[in-house]
C-alpha cells in the first residue's frame, strides 16, 4: 500500500501543478489571449514570475505571503484556491479509480494501463474542464464554446475508449461508475442540450427574459456525453436546488456575491461583445421598491451544473437508484 499512497501524493501534486496552468486558462482564454505567451508575470508591475515563486500553493502561502516579490501587490487567494481544488479533485479521482483496483493488478502490465491510466487520464481532463468552466462563469457569467465543444467530443471519445476496456462492465474489477457506453454517451449529449433548450424557451415564453444562457446548454450536453443521459435528471435538479440556495444566501448577505443582470450584460458586452449567460433571481420590477441588490439579481448556473456533475461522478454509486437512475445503464 506504500506505492498506493505514493501515487496518491503524486496525484495531488499533479492536480496542483495543472491547477496553476488552469489559472492561466481561466484568465486568458475569455480575454482572447494566448495561454503560452507571454510567460507568467505580475499584472501590476509586469515582472516575470521566477520559477521558485511559481510553486503551486506553497509559493503563494509561504514564499510570497500573497504578495508580488517585486512590487508587493497583493496576489488573490483565488490562485491558490484553484490549485488546491484541482489537487483535491485529482486526489479524489485517484481514490475512486485506484482504491478498488490497485491491489488486484500488476502496475507494470497492460491491464494496469487500461484499468488505471486510461480512465484516470480521461476523467482528469473532465475534472480540469469543470474547474475552468466554473471559475470563468463566476468571473464573466458566460461559458465559452472553446471549452464545451472539445469537452463534448472528448466525452464521446472517452465512452468509446473506456467501454472497450474491462473497467466499464459492472462486476468486472469491481465495476466503474458511471458505466457509460457510446450509445448512452451520444444520447446524453443530445438530450442534455435539448432539455435545457426546451427550458430556455419555456422560461422566455413565460417570463419574457432569458434565464439560461447558451453556455449552460452546451455544458449540460458535456455532462450527458461524459456521464450518460441517466445522469441528467439528477444533475439538473441538484444544480437548480443548489443554485437557488446559493442565490438565497447571497441575498441574505446583501447581494455581496451577486451581480445585477444589467451590470452583467454591460460588462460582457464591453469585454467580449455578445450575450451574457445568467439565471435571473428575483423580479426586475422589485428593483425600485427593494433596492438594486434585491431585485433583478443573477447567479451563474454553470458552477452548479459542474458541482452536480462532480457529485454524480464521485457519489452517484452510493446514492439511491431512484435518484441516479443507475438501473438504466445496464439496459443500454
Tab-separated table of C-alpha atoms in Angstrom:
chain	number	residue	atom	x	y	z
A	1	UNK	CA	0.000	0.000	0.000
A	2	UNK	CA	3.024	2.266	0.264
A	3	UNK	CA	3.038	2.566	-3.513
A	4	UNK	CA	-0.673	3.417	-3.472
A	5	UNK	CA	-0.113	6.348	-1.117
A	6	UNK	CA	2.904	7.454	-3.136
A	7	UNK	CA	0.669	7.633	-6.184
A	8	UNK	CA	-1.928	9.474	-4.105
A	9	UNK	CA	0.627	12.148	-3.202
A	10	UNK	CA	1.656	12.347	-6.842
A	11	UNK	CA	-1.999	12.751	-7.872
A	12	UNK	CA	-2.450	15.744	-5.570
A	13	UNK	CA	0.813	17.298	-6.779
A	14	UNK	CA	-0.186	16.730	-10.402
A	15	UNK	CA	-3.541	18.380	-9.814
A	16	UNK	CA	-1.960	21.366	-8.081
A	17	UNK	CA	0.577	21.877	-10.879
A	18	UNK	CA	-2.074	21.622	-13.577
A	19	UNK	CA	-4.300	23.870	-11.462
A	20	UNK	CA	-1.620	26.542	-11.729
A	21	UNK	CA	-1.927	26.333	-15.510
A	22	UNK	CA	-5.721	26.365	-15.260
A	23	UNK	CA	-5.435	29.765	-13.578
A	24	UNK	CA	-3.801	30.995	-16.778
A	25	UNK	CA	-6.542	29.444	-18.912
A	26	UNK	CA	-9.295	30.922	-16.729
A	27	UNK	CA	-7.860	34.421	-17.057
A	28	UNK	CA	-6.567	34.469	-20.626
A	29	UNK	CA	-8.953	32.468	-22.812
A	30	UNK	CA	-12.067	34.629	-22.161
A	31	UNK	CA	-9.923	37.695	-22.851
A	32	UNK	CA	-8.727	36.264	-26.160
A	33	UNK	CA	-5.100	35.995	-25.021
A	34	UNK	CA	-2.586	33.225	-25.629
A	35	UNK	CA	-2.098	30.730	-22.802
A	36	UNK	CA	1.519	30.204	-23.891
A	37	UNK	CA	2.986	33.667	-24.338
A	38	UNK	CA	3.904	35.790	-22.552
A	39	UNK	CA	5.019	33.759	-19.556
A	40	UNK	CA	3.555	34.197	-16.088
A	41	UNK	CA	4.041	37.745	-14.865
A	42	UNK	CA	2.664	40.204	-12.354
A	43	UNK	CA	-0.288	42.050	-13.926
A	44	UNK	CA	0.593	45.176	-11.921
A	45	UNK	CA	4.336	45.669	-12.418
A	46	UNK	CA	4.846	43.317	-15.361
A	47	UNK	CA	7.829	41.469	-13.861
A	48	UNK	CA	8.155	37.827	-14.876
A	49	UNK	CA	7.410	35.388	-12.067
A	50	UNK	CA	10.512	33.447	-11.041
A	51	UNK	CA	10.294	29.661	-11.201
A	52	UNK	CA	10.670	29.281	-7.441
A	53	UNK	CA	7.844	31.758	-6.927
A	54	UNK	CA	5.587	29.663	-9.137
A	55	UNK	CA	5.393	26.532	-6.983
A	56	UNK	CA	1.678	25.748	-6.580
A	57	UNK	CA	0.114	26.656	-3.227
A	58	UNK	CA	3.434	26.871	-1.350
A	59	UNK	CA	4.768	29.937	-3.154
A	60	UNK	CA	1.580	31.890	-2.520
A	61	UNK	CA	1.242	30.866	1.126
A	62	UNK	CA	4.856	30.686	2.337
A	63	UNK	CA	7.381	32.222	-0.042
A	64	UNK	CA	5.467	35.262	-1.252
A	65	UNK	CA	2.901	35.564	1.539
A	66	UNK	CA	0.281	36.525	-1.035
A	67	UNK	CA	2.259	39.475	-2.445
A	68	UNK	CA	4.345	40.106	-5.556
A	69	UNK	CA	8.050	39.875	-4.779
A	70	UNK	CA	8.823	42.927	-6.916
A	71	UNK	CA	6.021	45.425	-6.297
A	72	UNK	CA	4.308	43.941	-3.220
A	73	UNK	CA	0.938	43.997	-4.975
A	74	UNK	CA	-1.480	41.547	-3.318
A	75	UNK	CA	-1.930	38.190	-5.052
A	76	UNK	CA	-5.548	37.000	-4.848
A	77	UNK	CA	-6.169	33.851	-2.837
A	78	UNK	CA	-8.148	32.571	-5.814
A	79	UNK	CA	-4.932	31.362	-7.454
A	80	UNK	CA	-4.105	29.082	-4.541
A	81	UNK	CA	-7.761	28.065	-4.279
A	82	UNK	CA	-7.853	26.800	-7.870
A	83	UNK	CA	-4.582	24.913	-7.351
A	84	UNK	CA	-5.796	23.341	-4.106
A	85	UNK	CA	-9.210	22.465	-5.511
A	86	UNK	CA	-7.725	20.824	-8.599
A	87	UNK	CA	-5.258	18.925	-6.418
A	88	UNK	CA	-8.002	17.630	-4.115
A	89	UNK	CA	-10.256	16.605	-7.003
A	90	UNK	CA	-7.355	14.773	-8.653
A	91	UNK	CA	-6.628	13.019	-5.367
A	92	UNK	CA	-10.299	12.028	-5.117
A	93	UNK	CA	-10.125	10.710	-8.687
A	94	UNK	CA	-7.133	8.544	-7.772
A	95	UNK	CA	-9.003	7.117	-4.790
A	96	UNK	CA	-12.058	6.464	-6.958
A	97	UNK	CA	-10.125	4.628	-9.659
A	98	UNK	CA	-7.191	3.222	-7.728
A	99	UNK	CA	-8.672	2.109	-4.419
A	100	UNK	CA	-10.738	-0.794	-5.704
A	101	UNK	CA	-8.327	-1.920	-8.421
A	102	UNK	CA	-4.846	-1.208	-7.136
A	103	UNK	CA	-4.262	-4.426	-5.191
A	104	UNK	CA	-5.692	-6.625	-7.946
A	105	UNK	CA	-3.241	-5.791	-10.713
A	106	UNK	CA	0.427	-5.561	-11.519
A	107	UNK	CA	1.255	-1.902	-12.085
A	108	UNK	CA	3.638	-2.713	-14.883
A	109	UNK	CA	1.469	-4.657	-17.296
A	110	UNK	CA	-1.071	-3.821	-19.974
A	111	UNK	CA	-4.066	-4.317	-17.671
A	112	UNK	CA	-2.797	-1.541	-15.410
A	113	UNK	CA	-2.838	0.860	-18.330
A	114	UNK	CA	-6.424	0.006	-19.320
A	115	UNK	CA	-7.742	-0.191	-15.755
A	116	UNK	CA	-5.960	2.766	-14.163
A	117	UNK	CA	-4.115	5.044	-16.575
A	118	UNK	CA	-6.691	5.353	-19.365
A	119	UNK	CA	-9.720	6.225	-17.198
A	120	UNK	CA	-7.577	8.434	-14.959
A	121	UNK	CA	-6.366	10.416	-17.960
A	122	UNK	CA	-9.815	10.913	-19.439
A	123	UNK	CA	-11.531	11.874	-16.210
A	124	UNK	CA	-8.641	14.099	-15.149
A	125	UNK	CA	-9.391	16.128	-18.265
A	126	UNK	CA	-13.093	16.152	-17.302
A	127	UNK	CA	-12.299	17.481	-13.827
A	128	UNK	CA	-10.000	20.187	-15.189
A	129	UNK	CA	-12.668	21.228	-17.685
A	130	UNK	CA	-15.233	21.667	-14.912
A	131	UNK	CA	-12.815	23.694	-12.788
A	132	UNK	CA	-12.133	26.060	-15.688
A	133	UNK	CA	-15.802	26.404	-16.625
A	134	UNK	CA	-16.761	27.097	-13.015
A	135	UNK	CA	-14.379	29.985	-12.478
A	136	UNK	CA	-14.831	31.513	-15.927
A	137	UNK	CA	-18.591	31.543	-15.381
A	138	UNK	CA	-18.141	33.056	-11.921
A	139	UNK	CA	-15.965	35.800	-13.401
A	140	UNK	CA	-17.810	36.606	-16.618
A	141	UNK	CA	-21.233	34.938	-16.443
A	142	UNK	CA	-20.534	33.073	-19.670
A	143	UNK	CA	-19.180	29.679	-20.722
A	144	UNK	CA	-17.064	29.897	-23.895
A	145	UNK	CA	-17.703	27.267	-26.534
A	146	UNK	CA	-13.923	26.866	-26.770
A	147	UNK	CA	-14.296	24.762	-23.628
A	148	UNK	CA	-17.587	22.946	-24.107
A	149	UNK	CA	-17.302	21.818	-27.737
A	150	UNK	CA	-13.982	19.982	-27.200
A	151	UNK	CA	-15.448	18.684	-23.936
A	152	UNK	CA	-18.323	17.058	-25.836
A	153	UNK	CA	-16.015	15.448	-28.401
A	154	UNK	CA	-13.595	14.080	-25.822
A	155	UNK	CA	-16.504	12.835	-23.697
A	156	UNK	CA	-17.784	10.770	-26.630
A	157	UNK	CA	-14.242	9.540	-27.322
A	158	UNK	CA	-13.889	8.532	-23.673
A	159	UNK	CA	-17.075	6.458	-23.872
A	160	UNK	CA	-15.740	4.560	-26.879
A	161	UNK	CA	-12.269	4.103	-25.385
A	162	UNK	CA	-13.379	3.054	-21.919
A	163	UNK	CA	-16.244	0.814	-22.990
A	164	UNK	CA	-13.728	-1.318	-24.882
A	165	UNK	CA	-11.806	-1.973	-21.669
A	166	UNK	CA	-12.626	-4.244	-18.758
A	167	UNK	CA	-13.259	-1.420	-16.319
A	168	UNK	CA	-16.666	-0.376	-17.575
A	169	UNK	CA	-18.554	-3.620	-17.074
A	170	UNK	CA	-20.379	-3.791	-13.731
A	171	UNK	CA	-18.876	-6.619	-11.726
A	172	UNK	CA	-15.612	-6.567	-13.658
A	173	UNK	CA	-12.679	-5.470	-11.494
A	174	UNK	CA	-15.224	-4.089	-9.059
A	175	UNK	CA	-17.014	-2.043	-11.729
A	176	UNK	CA	-16.671	1.638	-12.523
A	177	UNK	CA	-19.152	4.449	-12.044
A	178	UNK	CA	-20.785	5.573	-14.198
A	179	UNK	CA	-20.551	2.689	-16.731
A	180	UNK	CA	-21.120	4.889	-19.784
A	181	UNK	CA	-21.342	3.181	-23.161
A	182	UNK	CA	-21.094	5.001	-26.514
A	183	UNK	CA	-24.875	4.918	-27.025
A	184	UNK	CA	-25.548	6.273	-23.526
A	185	UNK	CA	-22.963	8.999	-24.118
A	186	UNK	CA	-24.266	10.116	-27.512
A	187	UNK	CA	-27.880	10.161	-26.334
A	188	UNK	CA	-26.731	12.048	-23.241
A	189	UNK	CA	-25.102	14.734	-25.366
A	190	UNK	CA	-28.266	15.216	-27.416
A	191	UNK	CA	-30.728	15.031	-24.526
A	192	UNK	CA	-28.588	17.231	-22.267
A	193	UNK	CA	-28.522	20.075	-24.739
A	194	UNK	CA	-32.118	19.667	-25.893
A	195	UNK	CA	-33.530	19.605	-22.359
A	196	UNK	CA	-32.012	22.957	-21.465
A	197	UNK	CA	-33.098	24.451	-24.790
A	198	UNK	CA	-36.704	23.473	-24.002
A	199	UNK	CA	-36.427	25.016	-20.530
A	200	UNK	CA	-34.903	28.154	-22.056
A	201	UNK	CA	-37.819	28.516	-24.488
A	202	UNK	CA	-40.449	27.908	-21.802
A	203	UNK	CA	-38.809	30.373	-19.407
A	204	UNK	CA	-38.617	33.027	-22.095
A	205	UNK	CA	-42.243	32.440	-23.107
A	206	UNK	CA	-43.457	32.766	-19.510
A	207	UNK	CA	-41.155	35.465	-18.156
A	208	UNK	CA	-40.096	37.288	-21.309
A	209	UNK	CA	-36.455	37.069	-20.196
A	210	UNK	CA	-33.534	34.753	-20.782
A	211	UNK	CA	-32.997	32.699	-17.635
A	212	UNK	CA	-30.413	30.258	-19.005
A	213	UNK	CA	-27.642	31.009	-21.471
A	214	UNK	CA	-26.259	29.088	-24.430
A	215	UNK	CA	-23.198	28.031	-22.470
A	216	UNK	CA	-25.415	26.239	-19.970
A	217	UNK	CA	-26.958	24.306	-22.870
A	218	UNK	CA	-23.588	23.116	-24.121
A	219	UNK	CA	-22.389	22.370	-20.580
A	220	UNK	CA	-25.385	20.088	-19.987
A	221	UNK	CA	-24.525	18.393	-23.272
A	222	UNK	CA	-20.994	17.907	-21.950
A	223	UNK	CA	-22.428	16.291	-18.820
A	224	UNK	CA	-24.543	13.955	-20.903
A	225	UNK	CA	-21.555	12.959	-23.016
A	226	UNK	CA	-19.338	12.193	-20.025
A	227	UNK	CA	-21.816	10.798	-17.506
A	228	UNK	CA	-24.581	9.454	-19.742
A	229	UNK	CA	-28.172	10.545	-20.178
A	230	UNK	CA	-29.404	8.837	-16.958
A	231	UNK	CA	-27.345	11.394	-15.013
A	232	UNK	CA	-29.129	14.422	-16.427
A	233	UNK	CA	-32.205	14.404	-14.214
A	234	UNK	CA	-30.079	14.348	-11.065
A	235	UNK	CA	-27.671	16.972	-12.405
A	236	UNK	CA	-30.363	19.417	-13.480
A	237	UNK	CA	-32.380	19.276	-10.273
A	238	UNK	CA	-29.325	19.187	-7.988
A	239	UNK	CA	-27.815	22.166	-9.833
A	240	UNK	CA	-31.087	24.105	-9.685
A	241	UNK	CA	-31.599	23.407	-5.988
A	242	UNK	CA	-28.050	24.349	-5.028
A	243	UNK	CA	-28.181	27.428	-7.246
A	244	UNK	CA	-31.345	28.660	-5.536
A	245	UNK	CA	-29.788	28.067	-2.109
A	246	UNK	CA	-26.664	29.998	-3.125
A	247	UNK	CA	-28.761	32.857	-4.516
A	248	UNK	CA	-30.759	32.997	-1.289
A	249	UNK	CA	-27.597	33.146	0.786
A	250	UNK	CA	-26.286	35.879	-1.488
A	251	UNK	CA	-29.417	37.953	-0.955
A	252	UNK	CA	-29.248	37.453	2.805
A	253	UNK	CA	-25.675	38.740	2.713
A	254	UNK	CA	-26.804	41.879	0.922
A	255	UNK	CA	-26.040	40.689	-2.588
A	256	UNK	CA	-22.319	40.807	-1.907
A	257	UNK	CA	-21.592	37.872	-4.202
A	258	UNK	CA	-24.273	38.609	-6.796
A	259	UNK	CA	-24.450	40.989	-9.708
A	260	UNK	CA	-27.342	42.859	-11.189
A	261	UNK	CA	-28.384	41.351	-14.507
A	262	UNK	CA	-27.970	44.667	-16.347
A	263	UNK	CA	-24.463	45.016	-14.930
A	264	UNK	CA	-23.530	41.563	-16.198
A	265	UNK	CA	-24.740	42.282	-19.716
A	266	UNK	CA	-22.928	45.633	-19.806
A	267	UNK	CA	-19.668	44.096	-18.559
A	268	UNK	CA	-19.894	41.225	-21.005
A	269	UNK	CA	-20.668	43.417	-23.994
A	270	UNK	CA	-17.820	45.773	-23.114
A	271	UNK	CA	-15.288	42.978	-22.715
A	272	UNK	CA	-16.314	40.436	-25.329
A	273	UNK	CA	-19.358	41.530	-27.275
A	274	UNK	CA	-22.256	39.153	-27.137
A	275	UNK	CA	-24.801	37.826	-24.747
A	276	UNK	CA	-24.274	37.058	-21.076
A	277	UNK	CA	-25.449	33.791	-19.580
A	278	UNK	CA	-27.287	34.129	-16.295
A	279	UNK	CA	-30.011	32.668	-14.170
A	280	UNK	CA	-32.265	35.506	-13.074
A	281	UNK	CA	-33.234	35.552	-9.411
A	282	UNK	CA	-35.998	37.866	-8.263
A	283	UNK	CA	-38.320	40.154	-10.123
A	284	UNK	CA	-36.820	43.075	-12.073
A	285	UNK	CA	-39.866	45.078	-11.052
A	286	UNK	CA	-38.820	44.790	-7.408
A	287	UNK	CA	-35.671	46.786	-8.010
A	288	UNK	CA	-37.006	50.252	-7.285
A	289	UNK	CA	-39.004	49.168	-4.288
A	290	UNK	CA	-36.472	46.984	-2.500
A	291	UNK	CA	-33.158	48.239	-3.814
A	292	UNK	CA	-30.790	47.153	-6.542
A	293	UNK	CA	-29.250	44.331	-4.509
A	294	UNK	CA	-32.615	42.595	-4.130
A	295	UNK	CA	-34.392	42.766	-7.467
A	296	UNK	CA	-33.042	41.644	-10.823
A	297	UNK	CA	-30.035	39.869	-9.334
A	298	UNK	CA	-28.336	36.953	-11.052
A	299	UNK	CA	-26.214	33.954	-10.209
A	300	UNK	CA	-24.266	31.909	-12.784
A	301	UNK	CA	-25.738	28.455	-13.358
A	302	UNK	CA	-22.606	26.821	-14.802
A	303	UNK	CA	-20.785	26.301	-11.476
A	304	UNK	CA	-23.792	24.464	-10.080
A	305	UNK	CA	-24.062	22.229	-13.141
A	306	UNK	CA	-20.369	21.429	-12.666
A	307	UNK	CA	-20.858	20.798	-8.942
A	308	UNK	CA	-23.815	18.489	-9.550
A	309	UNK	CA	-21.837	16.628	-12.200
A	310	UNK	CA	-18.965	16.063	-9.777
A	311	UNK	CA	-21.414	14.904	-7.109
A	312	UNK	CA	-22.891	12.404	-9.536
A	313	UNK	CA	-19.469	11.192	-10.666
A	314	UNK	CA	-17.969	10.731	-7.203
A	315	UNK	CA	-21.035	9.907	-5.102
A	316	UNK	CA	-23.637	8.579	-7.520
A	317	UNK	CA	-22.872	4.908	-6.947
A	318	UNK	CA	-23.645	5.381	-3.236
A	319	UNK	CA	-26.958	7.189	-3.770
A	320	UNK	CA	-30.360	5.502	-4.184
A	321	UNK	CA	-31.033	4.250	-7.696
A	322	UNK	CA	-34.195	6.363	-7.776
A	323	UNK	CA	-32.001	9.475	-7.699
A	324	UNK	CA	-29.286	8.365	-10.104
A	325	UNK	CA	-31.294	6.115	-12.469
A	326	UNK	CA	-28.361	3.706	-12.267
A	327	UNK	CA	-30.533	0.758	-13.289
A	328	UNK	CA	-30.748	2.153	-16.828
A	329	UNK	CA	-27.021	1.813	-17.573
A	330	UNK	CA	-27.226	-1.974	-17.700
A	331	UNK	CA	-30.055	-1.841	-20.242
A	332	UNK	CA	-28.189	0.392	-22.690
